[in-house]
Amino acid sequence: MKTPSHPSHRFDRLDALRAVAILWMAAFHFCFDLNYYHFIRQSFTTDPFWLVQRTCIVTLFLFCAGFGQAVAWEQGQGWPRFWRRWAQVAGCALLVSAGSYLMFPRSFIYFGVLHGIAVMLVITRVTANAGRWLWLAGAIAIALPRLVQHPWFDTRLTNWIGLITHKPVTEDYVPLLPWIGVMWWGLAAGQWVLANRRDWVTGALPKALHPFAVLGRWSLSFYMVHQPVLIGLLLLATMLRR
């Protein structure tokens, strides 16, 4: 375990950035739900407006997760604490699978963003001391799915790796490749910022943005709650409309 070089404390600016990602994700999901319940008509599978947004949201979310691992590594977070947090993420991933199966039995989420994060957290943890090599590893991970595809990776048992020839039928899909590359870059950027521009993340946050920092600390809880709440509200609106 790395010996902590700085005291443990919150990084409000990083938490606020994470809140931006989670709020953007919630807004995207709300629009998806509006479409699902026929309040609007949009194509979330073909329209670049929605496809690009999803890519940006997941990128920001995973970059923040990688940056957070840089903070944990610098502070000397032990394996017991790491595994407790990991168990929360993995447990929530299983709940997402169960909930999505009830709603979308033919396209339920079996390797979405939380499933991906659960795997990537372990990988970034064991590679955190790779230093500058993280930048190269991230670049290779991002480029590899564009260069290598094989039908062997198209099954549900193997498509989580990411070297697929076609996208699987599922409501959310965040495979290891290329997304571990984004998380590696977040880890590498976090280590560089903490070593060279620490004030970027430790500086004071404007008072008006403090709620964002609080939300960022509870991002996993917010993620798990927001969809049931949004869907419940839309179901109520549907009943009233009838």
mmCIF file of C-alpha atoms in Angstrom:
data_model
loop_
_atom_site.group_PDB
_atom_site.id
_atom_site.type_symbol
_atom_site.label_atom_id
_atom_site.label_comp_id
_atom_site.label_asym_id
_atom_site.label_seq_id
_atom_site.Cartn_x
_atom_site.Cartn_y
_atom_site.Cartn_z
ATOM 1 C CA MET A 1 0.000 0.000 0.000
ATOM 2 C CA LYS A 2 1.241 3.465 -0.865
ATOM 3 C CA THR A 3 2.120 5.652 2.099
ATOM 4 C CA PRO A 4 -0.145 8.720 2.132
ATOM 5 C CA SER A 5 1.693 11.946 1.261
ATOM 6 C CA HIS A 6 -1.255 14.256 1.914
ATOM 7 C CA PRO A 7 -4.022 14.193 4.509
ATOM 8 C CA SER A 8 -7.360 12.724 3.506
ATOM 9 C CA HIS A 9 -9.915 15.382 2.658
ATOM 10 C CA ARG A 10 -12.611 16.097 0.146
ATOM 11 C CA PHE A 11 -11.872 17.532 -3.265
ATOM 12 C CA ASP A 12 -14.949 19.688 -3.767
ATOM 13 C CA ARG A 13 -14.117 20.642 -7.337
ATOM 14 C CA LEU A 14 -13.786 17.017 -8.379
ATOM 15 C CA ASP A 15 -17.019 16.163 -6.574
ATOM 16 C CA ALA A 16 -18.767 19.041 -8.366
ATOM 17 C CA LEU A 17 -17.488 17.807 -11.742
ATOM 18 C CA ARG A 18 -18.805 14.342 -10.922
ATOM 19 C CA ALA A 19 -22.170 15.946 -10.112
ATOM 20 C CA VAL A 20 -22.229 17.557 -13.563
ATOM 21 C CA ALA A 21 -21.782 14.100 -15.087
ATOM 22 C CA ILE A 22 -24.519 12.517 -12.977
ATOM 23 C CA LEU A 23 -27.002 15.354 -13.600
ATOM 24 C CA TRP A 24 -26.322 15.236 -17.324
ATOM 25 C CA MET A 25 -26.887 11.481 -17.194
ATOM 26 C CA ALA A 26 -30.169 11.983 -15.329
ATOM 27 C CA ALA A 27 -31.355 14.505 -17.928
ATOM 28 C CA PHE A 28 -30.467 12.060 -20.696
ATOM 29 C CA HIS A 29 -32.327 9.246 -18.952
ATOM 30 C CA PHE A 30 -35.348 11.487 -18.450
ATOM 31 C CA CYS A 31 -35.492 12.162 -22.173
ATOM 32 C CA PHE A 32 -35.111 8.435 -22.827
ATOM 33 C CA ASP A 33 -38.008 7.742 -20.455
ATOM 34 C CA LEU A 34 -40.140 10.414 -22.126
ATOM 35 C CA ASN A 35 -39.530 8.673 -25.418
ATOM 36 C CA TYR A 36 -40.240 5.221 -23.977
ATOM 37 C CA TYR A 37 -43.609 6.368 -22.640
ATOM 38 C CA HIS A 38 -44.418 8.175 -25.900
ATOM 39 C CA PHE A 39 -44.329 11.740 -24.593
ATOM 40 C CA ILE A 40 -41.755 12.531 -27.302
ATOM 41 C CA ARG A 41 -40.497 10.729 -30.399
ATOM 42 C CA GLN A 42 -36.741 10.392 -30.730
ATOM 43 C CA SER A 43 -34.293 7.728 -31.929
ATOM 44 C CA PHE A 44 -31.752 7.080 -29.183
ATOM 45 C CA THR A 45 -30.068 4.369 -31.262
ATOM 46 C CA THR A 46 -29.452 6.274 -34.495
ATOM 47 C CA ASP A 47 -29.692 10.038 -33.893
ATOM 48 C CA PRO A 48 -26.163 11.525 -33.503
ATOM 49 C CA PHE A 49 -27.551 14.138 -31.091
ATOM 50 C CA TRP A 50 -28.285 11.422 -28.523
ATOM 51 C CA LEU A 51 -25.413 9.105 -29.403
ATOM 52 C CA VAL A 52 -22.802 11.850 -28.988
ATOM 53 C CA GLN A 53 -24.357 12.970 -25.720
ATOM 54 C CA ARG A 54 -24.207 9.435 -24.319
ATOM 55 C CA THR A 55 -20.542 9.139 -25.295
ATOM 56 C CA CYS A 56 -19.724 12.466 -23.625
ATOM 57 C CA ILE A 57 -21.619 11.556 -20.454
ATOM 58 C CA VAL A 58 -19.936 8.167 -20.042
ATOM 59 C CA THR A 59 -16.546 9.707 -20.861
ATOM 60 C CA LEU A 60 -16.919 12.377 -18.174
ATOM 61 C CA PHE A 61 -18.246 9.860 -15.655
ATOM 62 C CA LEU A 62 -15.373 7.391 -16.173
ATOM 63 C CA PHE A 63 -12.751 10.145 -16.314
ATOM 64 C CA CYS A 64 -13.930 11.348 -12.900
ATOM 65 C CA ALA A 65 -13.852 7.767 -11.614
ATOM 66 C CA GLY A 66 -10.246 7.414 -12.765
ATOM 67 C CA PHE A 67 -9.327 10.765 -11.218
ATOM 68 C CA GLY A 68 -10.921 9.599 -7.977
ATOM 69 C CA GLN A 69 -8.682 6.542 -8.017
ATOM 70 C CA ALA A 70 -5.673 8.856 -8.286
ATOM 71 C CA VAL A 71 -6.850 10.623 -5.122
ATOM 72 C CA ALA A 72 -7.387 7.318 -3.323
ATOM 73 C CA TRP A 73 -3.947 6.078 -4.401
ATOM 74 C CA GLU A 74 -2.220 9.253 -3.218
ATOM 75 C CA GLN A 75 -3.985 9.063 0.138
ATOM 76 C CA GLY A 76 -2.870 5.466 0.611
ATOM 77 C CA GLN A 77 -6.333 3.920 0.595
ATOM 78 C CA GLY A 78 -6.038 0.348 1.831
ATOM 79 C CA TRP A 79 -7.476 -2.721 0.154
ATOM 80 C CA PRO A 80 -10.189 -3.271 2.796
ATOM 81 C CA ARG A 81 -11.645 0.174 2.159
ATOM 82 C CA PHE A 82 -11.279 -0.318 -1.593
ATOM 83 C CA TRP A 83 -13.183 -3.609 -1.500
ATOM 84 C CA ARG A 84 -15.977 -2.081 0.588
ATOM 85 C CA ARG A 85 -16.506 0.596 -2.021
ATOM 86 C CA TRP A 86 -16.144 -1.930 -4.822
ATOM 87 C CA ALA A 87 -18.821 -4.139 -3.230
ATOM 88 C CA GLN A 88 -21.215 -1.173 -3.229
ATOM 89 C CA VAL A 89 -20.643 -0.564 -6.943
ATOM 90 C CA ALA A 90 -20.876 -4.266 -7.832
ATOM 91 C CA GLY A 91 -24.005 -4.703 -5.719
ATOM 92 C CA CYS A 92 -25.672 -1.747 -7.408
ATOM 93 C CA ALA A 93 -24.705 -3.186 -10.801
ATOM 94 C CA LEU A 94 -26.555 -6.395 -9.934
ATOM 95 C CA LEU A 95 -29.597 -4.378 -8.875
ATOM 96 C CA VAL A 96 -29.515 -2.534 -12.206
ATOM 97 C CA SER A 97 -29.455 -5.881 -14.023
ATOM 98 C CA ALA A 98 -32.407 -7.157 -11.990
ATOM 99 C CA GLY A 99 -34.442 -3.969 -12.414
ATOM 100 C CA SER A 100 -33.765 -3.699 -16.137
ATOM 101 C CA TYR A 101 -34.715 -7.363 -16.606
ATOM 102 C CA LEU A 102 -38.155 -6.618 -15.184
ATOM 103 C CA MET A 103 -38.587 -3.730 -17.595
ATOM 104 C CA PHE A 104 -36.642 -4.997 -20.636
ATOM 105 C CA PRO A 105 -36.429 -8.815 -20.417
ATOM 106 C CA ARG A 106 -35.090 -9.104 -23.977
ATOM 107 C CA SER A 107 -32.543 -6.300 -23.688
ATOM 108 C CA PHE A 108 -31.738 -6.084 -19.981
ATOM 109 C CA ILE A 109 -28.493 -4.492 -18.814
ATOM 110 C CA TYR A 110 -25.846 -7.110 -18.079
ATOM 111 C CA PHE A 111 -22.719 -5.009 -18.615
ATOM 112 C CA GLY A 112 -23.611 -1.354 -18.314
ATOM 113 C CA VAL A 113 -21.740 1.546 -16.779
ATOM 114 C CA LEU A 114 -21.718 0.211 -13.202
ATOM 115 C CA HIS A 115 -20.669 -3.272 -14.318
ATOM 116 C CA GLY A 116 -17.872 -1.696 -16.336
ATOM 117 C CA ILE A 117 -16.771 0.512 -13.453
ATOM 118 C CA ALA A 118 -16.670 -2.491 -11.105
ATOM 119 C CA VAL A 119 -14.189 -4.257 -13.401
ATOM 120 C CA MET A 120 -12.228 -1.109 -14.241
ATOM 121 C CA LEU A 121 -11.809 -0.128 -10.598
ATOM 122 C CA VAL A 122 -9.848 -3.316 -9.964
ATOM 123 C CA ILE A 123 -7.709 -2.805 -13.072
ATOM 124 C CA THR A 124 -6.925 0.838 -12.321
ATOM 125 C CA ARG A 125 -6.144 -0.063 -8.721
ATOM 126 C CA VAL A 126 -3.511 -2.643 -9.647
ATOM 127 C CA THR A 127 -2.022 -0.441 -12.396
ATOM 128 C CA ALA A 128 -1.989 2.843 -10.449
ATOM 129 C CA ASN A 129 1.809 2.768 -10.105
ATOM 130 C CA ALA A 130 2.364 2.568 -13.880
ATOM 131 C CA GLY A 131 2.986 6.320 -14.056
ATOM 132 C CA ARG A 132 3.293 7.785 -17.544
ATOM 133 C CA TRP A 133 2.632 4.383 -19.115
ATOM 134 C CA LEU A 134 -1.027 4.921 -18.222
ATOM 135 C CA TRP A 135 -1.310 7.455 -21.051
ATOM 136 C CA LEU A 136 -0.040 4.923 -23.589
ATOM 137 C CA ALA A 137 -2.167 2.119 -22.165
ATOM 138 C CA GLY A 138 -5.227 4.360 -22.381
ATOM 139 C CA ALA A 139 -4.501 5.270 -25.998
ATOM 140 C CA ILE A 140 -4.097 1.611 -26.959
ATOM 141 C CA ALA A 141 -7.308 0.635 -25.143
ATOM 142 C CA ILE A 142 -9.284 3.357 -26.931
ATOM 143 C CA ALA A 143 -7.865 2.517 -30.357
ATOM 144 C CA LEU A 144 -7.982 -1.286 -30.110
ATOM 145 C CA PRO A 145 -11.738 -1.829 -30.734
ATOM 146 C CA ARG A 146 -11.424 0.154 -33.963
ATOM 147 C CA LEU A 147 -8.551 -2.029 -35.123
ATOM 148 C CA VAL A 148 -9.563 -5.482 -33.878
ATOM 149 C CA GLN A 149 -12.994 -7.127 -34.062
ATOM 150 C CA HIS A 150 -13.800 -10.826 -34.060
ATOM 151 C CA PRO A 151 -17.059 -12.822 -33.885
ATOM 152 C CA TRP A 152 -15.715 -14.698 -30.842
ATOM 153 C CA PHE A 153 -16.316 -11.521 -28.827
ATOM 154 C CA ASP A 154 -19.965 -11.228 -29.898
ATOM 155 C CA THR A 155 -21.396 -13.632 -27.310
ATOM 156 C CA ARG A 156 -22.840 -12.479 -23.994
ATOM 157 C CA LEU A 157 -19.995 -14.269 -22.196
ATOM 158 C CA THR A 158 -17.294 -12.382 -24.108
ATOM 159 C CA ASN A 159 -18.739 -9.115 -25.466
ATOM 160 C CA TRP A 160 -17.946 -7.339 -22.175
ATOM 161 C CA ILE A 161 -14.367 -7.179 -23.460
ATOM 162 C CA GLY A 162 -15.420 -4.921 -26.326
ATOM 163 C CA LEU A 163 -13.810 -6.321 -29.499
ATOM 164 C CA ILE A 164 -17.222 -6.976 -31.055
ATOM 165 C CA THR A 165 -18.343 -7.003 -34.672
ATOM 166 C CA HIS A 166 -21.802 -5.638 -33.786
ATOM 167 C CA LYS A 167 -23.392 -4.000 -30.750
ATOM 168 C CA PRO A 168 -25.320 -6.426 -28.519
ATOM 169 C CA VAL A 169 -29.027 -5.994 -27.817
ATOM 170 C CA THR A 170 -28.995 -4.333 -24.410
ATOM 171 C CA GLU A 171 -30.191 -1.052 -22.920
ATOM 172 C CA ASP A 172 -26.736 -0.019 -21.708
ATOM 173 C CA TYR A 173 -23.353 -1.303 -22.864
ATOM 174 C CA VAL A 174 -20.028 -0.059 -21.479
ATOM 175 C CA PRO A 175 -17.409 -2.709 -22.350
ATOM 176 C CA LEU A 176 -13.880 -2.853 -21.016
ATOM 177 C CA LEU A 177 -12.495 -1.685 -24.345
ATOM 178 C CA PRO A 178 -12.388 1.191 -25.134
ATOM 179 C CA TRP A 179 -13.669 2.550 -21.813
ATOM 180 C CA ILE A 180 -10.824 1.381 -19.584
ATOM 181 C CA GLY A 181 -8.740 3.775 -21.669
ATOM 182 C CA VAL A 182 -10.800 6.732 -20.502
ATOM 183 C CA MET A 183 -10.489 5.612 -16.891
ATOM 184 C CA TRP A 184 -6.729 5.137 -17.263
ATOM 185 C CA TRP A 185 -6.488 8.659 -18.662
ATOM 186 C CA GLY A 186 -8.510 9.951 -15.723
ATOM 187 C CA LEU A 187 -6.115 8.173 -13.368
ATOM 188 C CA ALA A 188 -3.062 9.519 -15.203
ATOM 189 C CA ALA A 189 -4.482 13.051 -15.347
ATOM 190 C CA GLY A 190 -5.360 12.891 -11.652
ATOM 191 C CA GLN A 191 -1.846 11.830 -10.696
ATOM 192 C CA TRP A 192 -0.344 14.616 -12.807
ATOM 193 C CA VAL A 193 -2.697 17.282 -11.423
ATOM 194 C CA LEU A 194 -2.087 16.205 -7.814
ATOM 195 C CA ALA A 195 1.660 16.355 -8.376
ATOM 196 C CA ASN A 196 1.878 19.560 -10.448
ATOM 197 C CA ARG A 197 -1.351 21.612 -10.285
ATOM 198 C CA ARG A 198 -2.911 20.551 -7.020
ATOM 199 C CA ASP A 199 -4.758 23.842 -6.600
ATOM 200 C CA TRP A 200 -6.924 22.933 -9.598
ATOM 201 C CA VAL A 201 -8.817 20.457 -7.427
ATOM 202 C CA THR A 202 -8.132 21.717 -3.910
ATOM 203 C CA GLY A 203 -9.058 25.343 -4.508
ATOM 204 C CA ALA A 204 -12.178 26.834 -2.975
ATOM 205 C CA LEU A 205 -15.495 26.155 -4.659
ATOM 206 C CA PRO A 206 -17.956 29.066 -5.015
ATOM 207 C CA LYS A 207 -20.660 28.837 -2.379
ATOM 208 C CA ALA A 208 -23.387 28.545 -5.010
ATOM 209 C CA LEU A 209 -21.764 25.347 -6.277
ATOM 210 C CA HIS A 210 -21.500 23.607 -2.896
ATOM 211 C CA PRO A 211 -24.693 21.577 -3.563
ATOM 212 C CA PHE A 212 -22.928 20.114 -6.595
ATOM 213 C CA ALA A 213 -20.043 18.965 -4.398
ATOM 214 C CA VAL A 214 -22.481 17.307 -1.993
ATOM 215 C CA LEU A 215 -24.285 15.576 -4.843
ATOM 216 C CA GLY A 216 -20.975 14.412 -6.284
ATOM 217 C CA ARG A 217 -20.170 12.633 -3.027
ATOM 218 C CA TRP A 218 -23.471 10.758 -3.239
ATOM 219 C CA SER A 219 -23.330 10.062 -6.966
ATOM 220 C CA LEU A 220 -23.852 6.304 -6.640
ATOM 221 C CA SER A 221 -26.945 6.734 -4.456
ATOM 222 C CA PHE A 222 -28.310 9.360 -6.840
ATOM 223 C CA TYR A 223 -27.665 7.075 -9.793
ATOM 224 C CA MET A 224 -29.609 4.236 -8.200
ATOM 225 C CA VAL A 225 -32.563 6.389 -7.163
ATOM 226 C CA HIS A 226 -33.079 8.754 -10.074
ATOM 227 C CA GLN A 227 -34.514 6.304 -12.612
ATOM 228 C CA PRO A 228 -37.145 4.748 -10.311
ATOM 229 C CA VAL A 229 -38.251 8.262 -9.344
ATOM 230 C CA LEU A 230 -38.388 9.510 -12.939
ATOM 231 C CA ILE A 231 -40.203 6.411 -14.174
ATOM 232 C CA GLY A 232 -42.643 6.610 -11.280
ATOM 233 C CA LEU A 233 -43.452 10.229 -12.098
ATOM 234 C CA LEU A 234 -43.974 9.433 -15.766
ATOM 235 C CA LEU A 235 -46.207 6.471 -14.937
ATOM 236 C CA LEU A 236 -48.266 8.785 -12.746
ATOM 237 C CA ALA A 237 -48.433 11.348 -15.542
ATOM 238 C CA THR A 238 -49.510 8.606 -17.961
ATOM 239 C CA MET A 239 -52.310 7.509 -15.647
ATOM 240 C CA LEU A 240 -53.510 11.106 -15.227
ATOM 241 C CA ARG A 241 -53.383 11.683 -18.967
ATOM 242 C CA ARG A 242 -55.614 8.669 -19.570
#
